[in-house]
Short mmCIF file of C-alpha atoms in Angstrom, two decimals:
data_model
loop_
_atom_site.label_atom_id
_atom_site.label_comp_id
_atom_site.label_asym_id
_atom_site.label_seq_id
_atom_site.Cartn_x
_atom_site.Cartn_y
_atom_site.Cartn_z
CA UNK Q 1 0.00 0.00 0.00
CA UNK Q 2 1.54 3.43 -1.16
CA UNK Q 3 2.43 5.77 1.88
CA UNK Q 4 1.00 9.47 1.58
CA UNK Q 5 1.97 11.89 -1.62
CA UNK Q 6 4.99 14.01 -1.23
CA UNK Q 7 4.79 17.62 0.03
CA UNK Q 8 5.52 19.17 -3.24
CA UNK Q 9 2.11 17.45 -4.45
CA UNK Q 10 0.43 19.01 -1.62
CA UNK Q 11 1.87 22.12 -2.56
CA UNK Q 12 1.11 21.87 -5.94
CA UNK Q 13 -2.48 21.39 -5.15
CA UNK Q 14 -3.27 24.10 -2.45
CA UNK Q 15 -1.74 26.41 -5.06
CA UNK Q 16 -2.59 25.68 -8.69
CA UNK Q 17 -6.30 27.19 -7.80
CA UNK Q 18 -4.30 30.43 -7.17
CA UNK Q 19 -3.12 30.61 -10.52
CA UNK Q 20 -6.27 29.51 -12.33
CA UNK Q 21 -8.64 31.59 -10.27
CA UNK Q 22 -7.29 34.77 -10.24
CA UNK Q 23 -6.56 34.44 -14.11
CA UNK Q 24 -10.36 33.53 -14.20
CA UNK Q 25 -11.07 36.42 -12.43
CA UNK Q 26 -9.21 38.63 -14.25
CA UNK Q 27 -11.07 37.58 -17.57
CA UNK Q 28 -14.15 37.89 -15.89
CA UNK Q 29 -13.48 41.37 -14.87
CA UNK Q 30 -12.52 42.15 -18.18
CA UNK Q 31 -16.01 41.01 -19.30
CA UNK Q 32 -17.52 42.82 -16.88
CA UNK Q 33 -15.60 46.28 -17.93
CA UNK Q 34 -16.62 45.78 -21.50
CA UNK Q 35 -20.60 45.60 -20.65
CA UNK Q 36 -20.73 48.24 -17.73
CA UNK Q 37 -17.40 50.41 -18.68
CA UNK Q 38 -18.26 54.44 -19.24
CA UNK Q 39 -20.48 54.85 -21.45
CA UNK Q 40 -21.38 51.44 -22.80
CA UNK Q 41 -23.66 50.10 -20.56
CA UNK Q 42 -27.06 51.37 -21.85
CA UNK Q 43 -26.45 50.20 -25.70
CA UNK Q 44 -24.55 46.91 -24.39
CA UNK Q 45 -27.54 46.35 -21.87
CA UNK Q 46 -30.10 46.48 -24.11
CA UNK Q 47 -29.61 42.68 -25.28
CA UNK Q 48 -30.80 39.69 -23.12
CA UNK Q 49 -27.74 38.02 -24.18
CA UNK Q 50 -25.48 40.74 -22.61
CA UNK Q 51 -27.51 40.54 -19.35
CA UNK Q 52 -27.05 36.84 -18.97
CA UNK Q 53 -23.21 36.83 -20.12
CA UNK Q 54 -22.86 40.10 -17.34
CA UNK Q 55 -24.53 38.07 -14.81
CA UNK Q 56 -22.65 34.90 -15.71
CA UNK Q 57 -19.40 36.72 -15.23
CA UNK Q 58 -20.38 38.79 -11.89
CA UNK Q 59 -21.05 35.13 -10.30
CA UNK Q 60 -17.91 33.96 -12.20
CA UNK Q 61 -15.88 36.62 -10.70
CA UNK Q 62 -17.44 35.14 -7.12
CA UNK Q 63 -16.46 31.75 -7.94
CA UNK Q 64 -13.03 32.51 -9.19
CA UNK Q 65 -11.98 34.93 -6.09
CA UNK Q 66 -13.28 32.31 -4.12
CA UNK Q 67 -11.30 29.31 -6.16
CA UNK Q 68 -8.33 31.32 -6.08
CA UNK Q 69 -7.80 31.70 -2.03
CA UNK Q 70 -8.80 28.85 -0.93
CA UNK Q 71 -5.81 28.17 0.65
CA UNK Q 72 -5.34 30.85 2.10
CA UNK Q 73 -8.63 30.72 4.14
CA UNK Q 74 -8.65 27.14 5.01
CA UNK Q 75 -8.53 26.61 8.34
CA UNK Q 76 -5.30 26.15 9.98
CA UNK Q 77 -4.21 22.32 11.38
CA UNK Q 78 -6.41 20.72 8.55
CA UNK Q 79 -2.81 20.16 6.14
CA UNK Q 80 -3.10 22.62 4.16
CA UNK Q 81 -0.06 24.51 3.03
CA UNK Q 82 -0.06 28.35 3.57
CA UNK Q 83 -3.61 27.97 5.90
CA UNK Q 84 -4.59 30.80 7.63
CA UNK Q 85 -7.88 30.66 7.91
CA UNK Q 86 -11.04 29.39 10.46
CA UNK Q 87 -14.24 28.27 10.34
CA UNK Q 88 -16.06 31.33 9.44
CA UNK Q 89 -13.63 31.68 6.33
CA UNK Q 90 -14.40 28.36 5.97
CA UNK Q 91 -17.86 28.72 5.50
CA UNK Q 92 -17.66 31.90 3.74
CA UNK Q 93 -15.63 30.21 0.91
CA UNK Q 94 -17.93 27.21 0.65
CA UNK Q 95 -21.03 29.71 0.08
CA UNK Q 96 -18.55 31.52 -2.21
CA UNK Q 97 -18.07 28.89 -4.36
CA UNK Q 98 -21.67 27.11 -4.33
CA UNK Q 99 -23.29 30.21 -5.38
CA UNK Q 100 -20.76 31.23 -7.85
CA UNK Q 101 -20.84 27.61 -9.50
CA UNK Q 102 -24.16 26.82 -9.67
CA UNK Q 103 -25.61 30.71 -10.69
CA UNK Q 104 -23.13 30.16 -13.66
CA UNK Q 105 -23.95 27.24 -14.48
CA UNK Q 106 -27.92 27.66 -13.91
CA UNK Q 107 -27.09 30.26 -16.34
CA UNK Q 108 -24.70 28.45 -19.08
CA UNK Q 109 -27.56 26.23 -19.34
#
């Protein structure tokens, strides 16, 4: 039976949603810039389709912020690298990231 993973794994882990998320996030910001930047949001707004893909992106900018530190407010003692967090982080990330998820993909479908 094969002992535990090495620490780099672990490492690699806990931090690959860093990178992803906040680059998520960033592209989801820029979405958000191009539908409500000065003055563009009352011709952009005018089509359902922009309204969906701006509220897609405001709940993917949730999901990805959330994503993208959850490392960082994991509680501390539970083996995470870098863990700073409790249990109200905790549960602030978990809502983070169910709400995000599902609202965008409630509204990809």
């Amino acid at each position: 039976m094969p002992g535990p993973p090495p620490t780099w794994q672990y490492i690699v882990a806990a931090y690959t949603p860093l990178v992803t998320g906040n680059l998520s996030a960033m592209g989801s910001s820029v979405i958000i810039y191009s539908m409500i930047g000065p003055g563009r949001w009352r011709k952009k707004l005018i089509k359902p389709q922009n309204r969906i893909l701006l509220a897609m992106s405001i709940y993917d900018l949730l999901h990805s912020f959330a994503m993208g530190w959850t490392f960082l407010l994991t509680p501390k003692g539970y083996g995470v690298p870098g863990a700073q967090g409790n249990m109200s982080t905790c549960r602030m990330v978990g809502f983070l990231i169910e709400i995000g998820g599902n609202a965008t993909g409630a509204y990809n479908s």
